[in-house]
Amino acid sequence: MKDSPQQLENLGLWLGLLGVVIFGLTLPMTRLATGTVDAPQMSPWFVTWARAALAGGLSLIYLLAVRAPWPLAAQRGPLYLSLAGNVIGYPLLLGWALRHVTASHAAVITALLPLATAAAAAWLMHQRARLGFWVFAAVGSALVAVYSVLRASQMGHGFGLTWADTLLVGAVVAASLGYVAGAKVTASMGAEKVISWVCVMALPLTLPGAWLTWPDQTIAPISWLALLYVGVFSMWAGFFAWFRGLSLGGPLRVSQLQLLQPFISILAAVPLLGESLDAMTLGFALLVVGTVFMGRRMANTPKAN
């Protein structure tokens, strides 16, 4: 007996929510893996290489199991760009930043990722967006800048952007460019195969990189578990749930679940890292997510008259 369309849509929503939860835990898990400046664990370089190597091994098994064909020459360029942005750029910059700021703080900055991805798509894929989209993108960026300045002032760094926030903005840019590059070949390859091929193509870098940066000090067991999480789930399995959810539940409905991701990161950081909930972080997260919601509604090309 086949599932009804409504049942498939509901399944898609649940899978989409699972993907968002998996990605939402990435920030606190990365901070657990890298540690802080005062109590360092694994270096961000090692976390970057090792998580991608773990995902690459799983991806190789998957691609062999489904007998996936080799990427065509025209597909390799976008895959390499996705590799640079999503496998190296985002996790590396995020890892260094999370040594200096809390996961809750990082969640507010990285909440701009959906808007940054839409802006990158408009730029690289020559898609026109309504003026309202750019207005909300500017407002969201301004809110993030104000939050960063206020937080820096609270921490005694004066009124200015901290180095960690610059790294977080760089991580958002890297991830958005990587997502758009991957999207260019998703239609021809399938989303699951795109992320898998990206991880496999990175193995010549990630395997020796992990070996050369292997920790030479004792690492807490919880940090090893956090690394396992970001390698198996954040880098690989989460994409399977997310893309399948988008397919079954419809992109318009399921993609809105991504607005929950910053709050999942903030809430998860409380039990996992002992961070406290503060009104300013939650307030700015709500405001930024609001601009993301409105901006995404206006990101589509206006219809011709």
CSV table of C-alpha atoms in Angstrom, one decimal, residues 51-295:
chain,number,residue,atom,x,y,z
A,51,ARG,CA,35.5,15.5,9.9
A,52,ALA,CA,35.8,15.6,6.1
A,53,ALA,CA,37.9,12.4,6.0
A,54,LEU,CA,35.2,10.6,8.0
A,55,ALA,CA,32.5,11.8,5.7
A,56,GLY,CA,34.6,10.9,2.7
A,57,GLY,CA,35.0,7.3,3.8
A,58,LEU,CA,31.2,7.0,4.3
A,59,SER,CA,30.6,8.7,0.9
A,60,LEU,CA,32.9,6.3,-0.9
A,61,ILE,CA,31.0,3.3,0.5
A,62,TYR,CA,27.7,4.9,-0.5
A,63,LEU,CA,28.8,5.8,-4.0
A,64,LEU,CA,30.1,2.3,-4.6
A,65,ALA,CA,26.9,0.8,-3.2
A,66,VAL,CA,24.7,2.8,-5.6
A,67,ARG,CA,27.2,2.4,-8.5
A,68,ALA,CA,27.3,6.2,-9.1
A,69,PRO,CA,29.0,7.2,-12.3
A,70,TRP,CA,32.1,9.5,-12.2
A,71,PRO,CA,31.3,13.2,-12.4
A,72,LEU,CA,31.5,14.6,-15.9
A,73,ALA,CA,34.1,17.1,-16.8
A,74,ALA,CA,31.6,20.0,-16.7
A,75,GLN,CA,30.4,18.9,-13.2
A,76,ARG,CA,33.9,18.8,-11.6
A,77,GLY,CA,34.4,22.6,-11.5
A,78,PRO,CA,31.3,23.3,-9.3
A,79,LEU,CA,32.1,20.3,-7.2
A,80,TYR,CA,35.6,21.6,-6.5
A,81,LEU,CA,34.2,25.0,-5.6
A,82,SER,CA,31.8,23.3,-3.2
A,83,LEU,CA,34.7,21.4,-1.8
A,84,ALA,CA,36.6,24.7,-1.1
A,85,GLY,CA,33.6,26.4,0.5
A,86,ASN,CA,31.8,23.6,2.4
A,87,VAL,CA,34.6,21.1,3.2
A,88,ILE,CA,37.5,23.5,4.0
A,89,GLY,CA,36.4,27.1,4.2
A,90,TYR,CA,33.3,26.9,6.4
A,91,PRO,CA,34.4,24.4,9.0
A,92,LEU,CA,38.0,25.8,9.3
A,93,LEU,CA,36.8,29.4,9.9
A,94,LEU,CA,34.0,28.3,12.1
A,95,GLY,CA,36.4,26.2,14.2
A,96,TRP,CA,38.9,29.0,14.8
A,97,ALA,CA,36.0,31.4,15.6
A,98,LEU,CA,34.4,29.0,18.1
A,99,ARG,CA,37.6,29.0,20.2
A,100,HIS,CA,37.0,32.6,21.0
A,101,VAL,CA,33.2,33.0,21.1
A,102,THR,CA,30.3,31.0,22.4
A,103,ALA,CA,28.2,28.7,20.2
A,104,SER,CA,25.2,31.0,21.0
A,105,HIS,CA,27.1,34.0,19.8
A,106,ALA,CA,28.1,32.2,16.6
A,107,ALA,CA,24.5,31.1,16.0
A,108,VAL,CA,23.4,34.8,15.6
A,109,ILE,CA,26.1,35.6,13.1
A,110,THR,CA,25.6,32.4,11.0
A,111,ALA,CA,21.8,32.9,11.0
A,112,LEU,CA,22.5,35.0,7.9
A,113,LEU,CA,23.5,32.0,5.9
A,114,PRO,CA,20.2,31.5,4.1
A,115,LEU,CA,20.2,35.1,3.0
A,116,ALA,CA,23.9,34.9,2.0
A,117,THR,CA,23.1,31.8,-0.1
A,118,ALA,CA,20.3,33.6,-1.8
A,119,ALA,CA,22.5,36.6,-2.5
A,120,ALA,CA,25.3,34.4,-3.9
A,121,ALA,CA,22.7,32.6,-6.1
A,122,ALA,CA,21.5,36.0,-7.4
A,123,TRP,CA,25.1,37.0,-8.2
A,124,LEU,CA,26.6,33.8,-9.5
A,125,MET,CA,23.5,32.4,-11.3
A,126,HIS,CA,22.4,35.8,-12.6
A,127,GLN,CA,19.0,35.6,-10.9
A,128,ARG,CA,17.3,38.9,-10.4
A,129,ALA,CA,15.9,39.4,-6.9
A,130,ARG,CA,13.3,42.0,-5.8
A,131,LEU,CA,14.5,45.2,-4.2
A,132,GLY,CA,12.8,44.1,-1.0
A,133,PHE,CA,15.2,41.1,-0.7
A,134,TRP,CA,18.3,43.3,-0.8
A,135,VAL,CA,16.7,45.7,1.8
A,136,PHE,CA,16.1,42.8,4.2
A,137,ALA,CA,19.5,41.4,3.5
A,138,ALA,CA,21.0,44.8,4.4
A,139,VAL,CA,18.9,45.0,7.6
A,140,GLY,CA,19.9,41.5,8.6
A,141,SER,CA,23.6,42.3,8.1
A,142,ALA,CA,23.2,45.5,10.0
A,143,LEU,CA,21.6,43.7,12.9
A,144,VAL,CA,24.5,41.2,13.0
A,145,ALA,CA,27.0,44.0,13.0
A,146,VAL,CA,25.2,45.8,15.8
A,147,TYR,CA,25.1,42.6,17.8
A,148,SER,CA,28.8,42.0,17.3
A,149,VAL,CA,29.7,45.5,18.4
A,150,LEU,CA,27.5,45.4,21.5
A,151,ARG,CA,28.8,42.0,22.4
A,152,ALA,CA,32.4,43.1,21.9
A,153,SER,CA,31.7,46.1,24.2
A,154,GLN,CA,30.3,43.9,26.9
A,155,MET,CA,33.5,41.8,26.8
A,156,GLY,CA,35.7,44.8,27.1
A,157,HIS,CA,36.9,44.9,23.5
A,158,GLY,CA,35.6,48.3,22.8
A,159,PHE,CA,33.1,49.2,20.0
A,160,GLY,CA,34.3,47.3,17.0
A,161,LEU,CA,34.0,43.9,15.3
A,162,THR,CA,36.0,41.2,16.9
A,163,TRP,CA,38.4,39.0,14.9
A,164,ALA,CA,36.2,36.0,15.7
A,165,ASP,CA,33.2,37.7,14.1
A,166,THR,CA,35.2,38.4,11.0
A,167,LEU,CA,36.0,34.7,10.8
A,168,LEU,CA,32.3,33.8,11.2
A,169,VAL,CA,31.3,36.2,8.4
A,170,GLY,CA,34.0,34.5,6.3
A,171,ALA,CA,32.5,31.1,7.2
A,172,VAL,CA,29.1,32.3,6.0
A,173,VAL,CA,30.4,33.6,2.7
A,174,ALA,CA,32.4,30.3,2.2
A,175,ALA,CA,29.4,28.1,2.9
A,176,SER,CA,27.0,30.2,0.7
A,177,LEU,CA,29.4,30.1,-2.3
A,178,GLY,CA,29.8,26.3,-1.8
A,179,TYR,CA,26.1,25.7,-1.6
A,180,VAL,CA,25.5,27.7,-4.8
A,181,ALA,CA,28.2,25.8,-6.6
A,182,GLY,CA,26.8,22.5,-5.5
A,183,ALA,CA,23.3,23.6,-6.5
A,184,LYS,CA,24.5,24.0,-10.1
A,185,VAL,CA,25.0,20.3,-10.5
A,186,THR,CA,22.3,19.0,-8.1
A,187,ALA,CA,19.7,18.6,-10.9
A,188,SER,CA,22.0,16.5,-13.0
A,189,MET,CA,23.6,14.4,-10.2
A,190,GLY,CA,21.2,14.3,-7.3
A,191,ALA,CA,21.8,16.1,-4.0
A,192,GLU,CA,23.0,13.0,-2.1
A,193,LYS,CA,25.6,12.3,-4.8
A,194,VAL,CA,26.8,15.9,-4.9
A,195,ILE,CA,27.7,16.0,-1.2
A,196,SER,CA,29.2,12.5,-1.4
A,197,TRP,CA,31.3,13.2,-4.4
A,198,VAL,CA,32.5,16.5,-2.8
A,199,CYS,CA,33.7,14.5,0.2
A,200,VAL,CA,35.3,11.8,-1.8
A,201,MET,CA,37.1,14.3,-4.1
A,202,ALA,CA,38.5,16.0,-0.9
A,203,LEU,CA,40.1,12.7,0.4
A,204,PRO,CA,43.5,13.4,-1.2
A,205,LEU,CA,43.6,16.5,1.0
A,206,THR,CA,41.7,15.5,4.1
A,207,LEU,CA,43.4,12.1,4.8
A,208,PRO,CA,47.0,13.5,4.8
A,209,GLY,CA,45.8,16.7,6.4
A,210,ALA,CA,44.2,14.7,9.3
A,211,TRP,CA,47.4,12.6,9.7
A,212,LEU,CA,49.7,15.6,9.7
A,213,THR,CA,47.6,17.6,12.2
A,214,TRP,CA,46.8,14.6,14.5
A,215,PRO,CA,46.7,15.9,18.2
A,216,ASP,CA,49.9,15.4,20.1
A,217,GLN,CA,48.3,16.0,23.5
A,218,THR,CA,45.6,14.1,25.4
A,219,ILE,CA,42.1,14.9,24.1
A,220,ALA,CA,39.0,14.6,26.2
A,221,PRO,CA,36.7,11.7,25.2
A,222,ILE,CA,33.8,14.1,24.7
A,223,SER,CA,35.8,16.0,22.1
A,224,TRP,CA,36.4,12.8,20.2
A,225,LEU,CA,32.6,12.1,20.3
A,226,ALA,CA,32.0,15.7,19.1
A,227,LEU,CA,34.4,15.1,16.2
A,228,LEU,CA,32.6,11.9,15.3
A,229,TYR,CA,29.3,13.8,15.3
A,230,VAL,CA,30.4,16.6,13.0
A,231,GLY,CA,32.1,14.1,10.6
A,232,VAL,CA,29.3,11.5,10.4
A,233,PHE,CA,26.2,13.7,10.8
A,234,SER,CA,27.0,17.4,10.2
A,235,MET,CA,29.2,16.7,7.1
A,236,TRP,CA,27.2,13.8,5.6
A,237,ALA,CA,24.1,12.2,7.0
A,238,GLY,CA,22.4,15.5,7.8
A,239,PHE,CA,22.4,16.3,4.1
A,240,PHE,CA,20.6,13.0,3.3
A,241,ALA,CA,17.8,13.8,5.7
A,242,TRP,CA,17.6,17.5,4.6
A,243,PHE,CA,17.6,16.9,0.8
A,244,ARG,CA,15.1,14.0,1.1
A,245,GLY,CA,12.9,16.1,3.2
A,246,LEU,CA,12.9,18.9,0.6
A,247,SER,CA,12.1,16.4,-2.1
A,248,LEU,CA,9.1,14.8,-0.2
A,249,GLY,CA,7.7,17.8,1.6
A,250,GLY,CA,8.3,20.5,-1.0
A,251,PRO,CA,11.1,23.1,-0.9
A,252,LEU,CA,8.7,26.0,0.0
A,253,ARG,CA,7.4,24.3,3.1
A,254,VAL,CA,10.4,22.4,4.3
A,255,SER,CA,13.0,25.2,3.8
A,256,GLN,CA,11.2,27.3,6.3
A,257,LEU,CA,12.3,24.9,9.0
A,258,GLN,CA,15.8,26.2,8.5
A,259,LEU,CA,14.7,29.3,10.5
A,260,LEU,CA,14.7,27.1,13.6
A,261,GLN,CA,18.4,26.3,13.3
A,262,PRO,CA,19.9,29.2,15.2
A,263,PHE,CA,17.6,28.6,18.1
A,264,ILE,CA,18.5,24.9,18.1
A,265,SER,CA,22.1,25.9,18.3
A,266,ILE,CA,21.5,28.3,21.2
A,267,LEU,CA,19.3,25.9,23.2
A,268,ALA,CA,21.7,22.9,22.6
A,269,ALA,CA,24.7,25.0,23.9
A,270,VAL,CA,23.1,25.2,27.3
A,271,PRO,CA,23.3,21.5,28.3
A,272,LEU,CA,26.3,20.6,26.0
A,273,LEU,CA,28.5,23.6,26.9
A,274,GLY,CA,27.0,25.1,30.0
A,275,GLU,CA,26.3,28.3,28.2
A,276,SER,CA,23.5,30.5,29.6
A,277,LEU,CA,20.6,32.0,27.7
A,278,ASP,CA,20.7,35.8,27.6
A,279,ALA,CA,18.0,38.1,26.4
A,280,MET,CA,20.3,40.0,24.0
A,281,THR,CA,21.4,36.9,22.1
A,282,LEU,CA,17.8,35.5,21.9
A,283,GLY,CA,16.5,39.0,20.9
A,284,PHE,CA,18.9,39.5,18.1
A,285,ALA,CA,18.5,35.9,16.9
A,286,LEU,CA,14.7,36.6,16.6
A,287,LEU,CA,15.3,39.8,14.7
A,288,VAL,CA,17.9,38.3,12.3
A,289,VAL,CA,15.7,35.2,11.6
A,290,GLY,CA,12.8,37.6,11.0
A,291,THR,CA,14.8,39.4,8.3
A,292,VAL,CA,15.8,36.0,6.8
A,293,PHE,CA,12.2,35.0,6.7
A,294,MET,CA,11.1,38.2,4.9
A,295,GLY,CA,14.1,38.3,2.7
